[in-house]
Coordinates of C-alpha atoms and ligand atoms in Angstrom, one line a residue:
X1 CA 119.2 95.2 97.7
X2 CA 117.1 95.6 101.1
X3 CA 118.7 95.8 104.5
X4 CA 118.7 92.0 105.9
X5 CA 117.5 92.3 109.3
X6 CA 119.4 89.3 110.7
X7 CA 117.1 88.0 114.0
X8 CA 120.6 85.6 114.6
X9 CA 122.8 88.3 115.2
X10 CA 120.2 90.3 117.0
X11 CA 119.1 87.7 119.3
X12 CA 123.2 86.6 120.0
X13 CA 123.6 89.8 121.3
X14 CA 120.7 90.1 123.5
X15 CA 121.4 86.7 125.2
X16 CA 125.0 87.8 125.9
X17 CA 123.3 91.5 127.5
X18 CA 121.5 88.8 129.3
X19 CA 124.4 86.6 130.5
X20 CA 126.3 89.5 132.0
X21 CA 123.4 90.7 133.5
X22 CA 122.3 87.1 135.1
X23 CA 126.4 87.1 136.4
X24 CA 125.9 90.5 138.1
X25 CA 122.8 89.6 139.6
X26 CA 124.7 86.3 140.5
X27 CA 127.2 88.4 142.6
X28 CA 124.6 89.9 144.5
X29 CA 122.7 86.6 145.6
X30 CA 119.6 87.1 143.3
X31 CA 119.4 84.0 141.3
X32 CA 117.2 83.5 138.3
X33 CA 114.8 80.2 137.2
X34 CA 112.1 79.3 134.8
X35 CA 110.0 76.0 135.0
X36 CA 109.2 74.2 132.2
X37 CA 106.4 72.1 132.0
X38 CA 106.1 69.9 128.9
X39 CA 102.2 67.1 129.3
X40 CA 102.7 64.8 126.7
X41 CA 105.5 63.8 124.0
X42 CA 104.9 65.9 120.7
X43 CA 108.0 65.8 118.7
X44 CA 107.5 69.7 117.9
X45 CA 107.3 70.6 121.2
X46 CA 110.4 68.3 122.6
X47 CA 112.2 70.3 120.4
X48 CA 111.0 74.2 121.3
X49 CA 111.9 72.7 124.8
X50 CA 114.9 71.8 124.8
X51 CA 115.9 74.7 122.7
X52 CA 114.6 76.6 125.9
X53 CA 116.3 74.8 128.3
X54 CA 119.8 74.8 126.2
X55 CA 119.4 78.9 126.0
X56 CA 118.5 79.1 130.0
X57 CA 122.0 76.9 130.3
X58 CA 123.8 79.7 127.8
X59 CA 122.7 82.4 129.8
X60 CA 123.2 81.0 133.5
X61 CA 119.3 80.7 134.3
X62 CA 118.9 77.6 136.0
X63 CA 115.6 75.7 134.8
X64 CA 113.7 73.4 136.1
X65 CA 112.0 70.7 133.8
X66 CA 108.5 68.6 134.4
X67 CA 107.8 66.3 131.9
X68 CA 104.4 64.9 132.6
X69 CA 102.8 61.5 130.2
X70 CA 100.2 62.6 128.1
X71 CA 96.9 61.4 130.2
X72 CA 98.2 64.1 132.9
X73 CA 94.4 65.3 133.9
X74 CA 94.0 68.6 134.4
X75 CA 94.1 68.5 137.9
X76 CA 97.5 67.3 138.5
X77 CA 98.3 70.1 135.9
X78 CA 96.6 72.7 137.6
X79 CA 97.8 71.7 141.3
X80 CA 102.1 71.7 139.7
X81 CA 101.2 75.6 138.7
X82 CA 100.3 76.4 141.9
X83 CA 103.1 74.8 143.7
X84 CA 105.7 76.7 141.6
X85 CA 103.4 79.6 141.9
X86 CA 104.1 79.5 146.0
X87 CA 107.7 78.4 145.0
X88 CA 109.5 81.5 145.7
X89 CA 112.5 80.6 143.7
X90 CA 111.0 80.2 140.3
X91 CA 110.7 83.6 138.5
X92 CA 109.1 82.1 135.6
X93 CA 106.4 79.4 134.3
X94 CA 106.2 77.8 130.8
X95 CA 103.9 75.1 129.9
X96 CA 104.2 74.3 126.6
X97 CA 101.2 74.9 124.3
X98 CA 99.6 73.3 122.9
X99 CA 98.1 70.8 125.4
X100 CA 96.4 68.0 125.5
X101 CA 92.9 68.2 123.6
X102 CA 91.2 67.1 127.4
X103 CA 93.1 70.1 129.4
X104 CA 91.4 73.5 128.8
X105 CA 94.2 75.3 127.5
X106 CA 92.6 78.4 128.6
X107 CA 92.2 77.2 132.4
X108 CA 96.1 76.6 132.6
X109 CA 97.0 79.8 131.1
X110 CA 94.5 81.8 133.6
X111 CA 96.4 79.5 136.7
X112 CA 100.1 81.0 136.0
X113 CA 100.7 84.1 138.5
X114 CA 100.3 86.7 136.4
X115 CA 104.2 87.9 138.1
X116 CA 105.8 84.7 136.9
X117 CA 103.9 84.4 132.8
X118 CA 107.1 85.1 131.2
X119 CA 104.9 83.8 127.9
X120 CA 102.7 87.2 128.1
X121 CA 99.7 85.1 128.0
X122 CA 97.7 85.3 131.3
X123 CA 94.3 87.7 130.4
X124 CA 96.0 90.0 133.2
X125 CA 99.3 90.5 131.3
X126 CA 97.3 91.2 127.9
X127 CA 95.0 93.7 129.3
X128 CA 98.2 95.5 131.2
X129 CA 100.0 95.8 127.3
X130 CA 96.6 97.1 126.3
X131 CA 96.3 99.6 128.8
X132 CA 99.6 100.7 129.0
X133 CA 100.9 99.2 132.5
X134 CA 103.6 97.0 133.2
X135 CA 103.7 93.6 132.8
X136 CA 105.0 90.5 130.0
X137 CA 104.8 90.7 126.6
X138 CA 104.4 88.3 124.5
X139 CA 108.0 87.3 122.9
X140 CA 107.7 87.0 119.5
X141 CA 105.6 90.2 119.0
X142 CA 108.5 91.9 121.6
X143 CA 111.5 90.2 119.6
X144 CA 109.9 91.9 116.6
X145 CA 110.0 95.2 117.9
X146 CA 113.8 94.7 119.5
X147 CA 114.6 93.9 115.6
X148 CA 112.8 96.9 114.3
X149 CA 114.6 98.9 116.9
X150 CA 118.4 97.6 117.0
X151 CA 118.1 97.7 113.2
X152 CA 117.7 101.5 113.4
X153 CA 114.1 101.7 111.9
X154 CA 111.7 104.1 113.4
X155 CA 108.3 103.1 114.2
X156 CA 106.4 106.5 115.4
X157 CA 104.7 108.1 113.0
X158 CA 104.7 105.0 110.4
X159 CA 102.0 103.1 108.7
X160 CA 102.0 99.8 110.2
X161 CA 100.1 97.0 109.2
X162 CA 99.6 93.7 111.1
X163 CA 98.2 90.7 108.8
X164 CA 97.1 88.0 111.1
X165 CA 94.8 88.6 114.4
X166 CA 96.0 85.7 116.8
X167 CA 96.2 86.2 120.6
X168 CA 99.6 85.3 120.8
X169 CA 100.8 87.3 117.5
X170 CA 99.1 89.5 115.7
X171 CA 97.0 91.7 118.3
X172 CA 100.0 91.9 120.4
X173 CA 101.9 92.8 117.9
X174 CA 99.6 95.8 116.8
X175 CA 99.2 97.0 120.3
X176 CA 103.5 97.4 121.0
X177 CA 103.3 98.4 117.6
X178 CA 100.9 101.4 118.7
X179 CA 102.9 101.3 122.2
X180 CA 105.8 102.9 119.8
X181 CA 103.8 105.3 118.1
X182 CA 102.9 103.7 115.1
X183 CA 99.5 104.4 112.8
X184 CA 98.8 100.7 113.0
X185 CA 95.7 98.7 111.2
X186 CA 94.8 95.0 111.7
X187 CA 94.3 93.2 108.5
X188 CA 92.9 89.5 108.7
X189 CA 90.8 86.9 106.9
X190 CA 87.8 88.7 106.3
X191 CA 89.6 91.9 105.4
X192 CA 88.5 93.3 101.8
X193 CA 90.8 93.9 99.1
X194 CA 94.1 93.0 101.6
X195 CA 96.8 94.0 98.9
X196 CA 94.9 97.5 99.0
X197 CA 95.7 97.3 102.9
X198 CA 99.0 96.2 103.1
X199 CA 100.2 98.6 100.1
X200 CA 99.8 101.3 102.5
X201 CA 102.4 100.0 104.7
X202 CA 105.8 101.7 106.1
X203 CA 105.8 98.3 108.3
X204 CA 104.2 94.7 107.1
X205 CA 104.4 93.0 109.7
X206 CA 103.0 89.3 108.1
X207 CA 101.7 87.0 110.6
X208 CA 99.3 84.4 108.0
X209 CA 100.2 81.0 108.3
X210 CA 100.3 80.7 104.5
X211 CA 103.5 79.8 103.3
X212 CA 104.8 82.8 101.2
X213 CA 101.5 84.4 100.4
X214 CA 102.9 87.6 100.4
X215 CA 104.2 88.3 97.2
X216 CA 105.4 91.7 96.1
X217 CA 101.6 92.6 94.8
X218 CA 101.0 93.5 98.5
X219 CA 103.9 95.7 99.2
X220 CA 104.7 99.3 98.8
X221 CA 107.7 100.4 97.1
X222 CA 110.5 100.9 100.2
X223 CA 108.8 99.0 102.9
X224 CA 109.9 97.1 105.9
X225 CA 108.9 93.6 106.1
X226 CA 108.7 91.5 108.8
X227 CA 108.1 87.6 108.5
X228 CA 106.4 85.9 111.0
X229 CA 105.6 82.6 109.2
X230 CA 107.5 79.3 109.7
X231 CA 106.3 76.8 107.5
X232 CA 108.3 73.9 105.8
X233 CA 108.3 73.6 102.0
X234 CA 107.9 70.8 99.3
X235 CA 111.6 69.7 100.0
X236 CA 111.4 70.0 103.3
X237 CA 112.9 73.6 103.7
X238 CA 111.6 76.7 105.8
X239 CA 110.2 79.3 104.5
X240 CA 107.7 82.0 105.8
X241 CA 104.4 83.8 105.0
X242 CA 106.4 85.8 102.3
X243 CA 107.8 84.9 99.2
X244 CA 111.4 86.4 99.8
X245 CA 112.6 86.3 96.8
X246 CA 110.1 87.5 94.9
X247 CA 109.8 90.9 98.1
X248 CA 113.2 91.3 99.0
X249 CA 114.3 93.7 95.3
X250 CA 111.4 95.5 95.9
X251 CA 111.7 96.5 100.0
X252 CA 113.6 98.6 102.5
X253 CA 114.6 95.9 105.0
X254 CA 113.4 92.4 105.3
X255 CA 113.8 89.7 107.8
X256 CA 114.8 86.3 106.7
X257 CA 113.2 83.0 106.9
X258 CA 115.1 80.9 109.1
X259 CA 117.3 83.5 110.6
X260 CA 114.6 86.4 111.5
X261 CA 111.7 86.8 113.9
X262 CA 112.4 82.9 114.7
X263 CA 115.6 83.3 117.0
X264 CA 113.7 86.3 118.6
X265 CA 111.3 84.1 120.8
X266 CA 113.7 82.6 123.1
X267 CA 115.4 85.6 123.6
X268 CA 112.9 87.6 124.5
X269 CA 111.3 84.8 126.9
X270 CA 115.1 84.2 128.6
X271 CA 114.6 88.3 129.2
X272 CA 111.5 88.1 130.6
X273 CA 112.7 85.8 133.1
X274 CA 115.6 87.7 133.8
X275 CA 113.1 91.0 134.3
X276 CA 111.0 88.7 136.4
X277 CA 113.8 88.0 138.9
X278 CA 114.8 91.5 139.2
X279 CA 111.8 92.7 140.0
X280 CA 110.7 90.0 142.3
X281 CA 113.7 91.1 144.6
Ligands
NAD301 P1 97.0 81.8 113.5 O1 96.6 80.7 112.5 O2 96.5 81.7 114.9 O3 96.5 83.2 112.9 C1 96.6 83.5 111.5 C2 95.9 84.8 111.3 O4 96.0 85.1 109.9 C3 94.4 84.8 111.6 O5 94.1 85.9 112.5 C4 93.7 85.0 110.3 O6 92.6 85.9 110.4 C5 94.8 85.6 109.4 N1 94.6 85.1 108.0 C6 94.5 83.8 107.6 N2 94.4 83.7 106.3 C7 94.4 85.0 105.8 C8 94.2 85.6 104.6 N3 94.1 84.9 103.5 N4 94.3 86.9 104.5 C9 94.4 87.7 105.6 N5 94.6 87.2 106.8 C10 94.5 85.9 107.0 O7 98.6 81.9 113.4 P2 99.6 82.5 114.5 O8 99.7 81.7 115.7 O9 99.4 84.0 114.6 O10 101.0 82.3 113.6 C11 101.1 82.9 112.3 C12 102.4 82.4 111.7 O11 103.5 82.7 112.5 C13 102.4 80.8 111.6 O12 103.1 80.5 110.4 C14 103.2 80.4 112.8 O13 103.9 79.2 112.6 C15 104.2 81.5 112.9 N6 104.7 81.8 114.3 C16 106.0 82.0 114.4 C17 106.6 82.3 115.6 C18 108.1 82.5 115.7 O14 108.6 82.4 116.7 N7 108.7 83.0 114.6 C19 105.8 82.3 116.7 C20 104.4 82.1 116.6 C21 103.9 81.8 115.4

């Protein structure tokens, strides 16, 4: 049976790194704090919220929460950003995507300082992971690679290959997975013969949004495979972009759906927060 790369173990023990390190800090007056702007009342995005707001609590970052009513204009939106972007105790700014069909999502991700985007998502933060420099990375591509690494399984030299193209996923993911030395290729919708793609993989790193498309035609004996997909079955269960059971007899190591890349996100966002204070001061 494959190695069960367990994202809730993984992401309990970064948060604890993170706790001691928040105390430490603590001791020597640095404090840490994310704002977190919610527009509207989506039940989805209550709940990623609060989740945030509960692991901020865990780990001793204090957060500060705006929930604004749906017909927010963009303006008001807009002008909030760049009072917590003079504010000079917030290290970090979260709106919650999406947004409101009227507010150019765009626009409101361009506003956030570029040294307070712990969501990796500001143009200047995507081009810095592109070229090389320092800046935030998107957390569920950086939560993949923190699996990949605490479970021991090296990424230079391998074949990787990312199946999705999204801004916030899959071409982040490709470029940290180049960042580690990886021979990475980008598969995506209009990618010919995919199975002949993704059989070439070390690393499938599956980032569809097609619940459990990714059966074991598409993987290479011995591969790692990495589920990005959260999608809710028939009966009202999660599952991913890959059929697990059908993958895992046939794989190295595989990460579960709920359980894997999922609890990832958070951490990696509290640590970019935590990064963001430290290197404010
Ligand atoms: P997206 O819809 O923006 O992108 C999907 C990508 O898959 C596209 O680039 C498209 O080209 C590609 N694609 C679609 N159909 C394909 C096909 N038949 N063959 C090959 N490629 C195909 O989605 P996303 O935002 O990147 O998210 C992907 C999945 O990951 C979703 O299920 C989403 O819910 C999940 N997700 C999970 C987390 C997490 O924290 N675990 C975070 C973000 C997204």
């Amino acid at each position: 049976m494959p190695q069960i790369i367990d994202g809730k173990e993984i992401s309990a023990q970064i948060k604890e790194e993170l706790k001691e390190k928040v105390m430490a800090m603590k001791k020597e007056g640095i404090s840490v704090c994310l704002a977190v702007i919610q527009v509207g009342d989506d039940p989805a995005s209550s709940v990623y919220v609060g989740n945030k707001k509960k692991a901020c609590a865990y780990i001793g970052i204090a957060s500060l929460s705006y929930e604004l009513p749906e017909e927010t204009t963009q303006e008001e939106l807009l002008a909030l950003i760049d009072k917590l972007n003079k504010q000079k105790d917030v290290d970090g700014i979260l709106v919650q995507l999406p947004v409101p069909k009227h507010i150019d999502e765009d626009a409101v991700i361009r506003a956030i300082a570029p040294e307070k985007d712990v969501d990796g998502f500001h143009p200047q933060s995507v081009g810095a992971l592109c070229i090389g420099q320092r800046g935030f990375v998107s957390c569920t591509p950086a939560g993949i690679i923190q699996l990949l690494k605490r479970s021991g399984i090296e990424i230079a030299g391998k074949e990787c290959v990312v199946i999705g193209r999204s801004n916030i996923v899959g071409k982040p993911m490709a470029l940290l997975l180049l960042r580690e030395n990886g021979t990475v290729t980008v598969a995506h919708s209009r990618t010919k013969d995919l199975k002949e793609v993704t059989k070439r993989a070390d690393i499938l790193v599956a980032a569809v949004g097609k619940p459990k498309m990714i059966t074991r035609e598409y993987i290479k004996e011995g591969a790692v495979v990495i589920d990005v997909g959260i999608h809710r079955n028939e009966n009202n269960k999660l599952c991913g972009d890959v059929d697990y059971d059908d993958v895992a007899p046939v794989c190295s190591a595989i990460t579960p759906v709920p359980g894997g890349v999922g609890p990832m996100t958070i951490a990696m966002l509290m640590n970019n927060c935590v990064e963001s204070a430290a290197l404010k001061r």
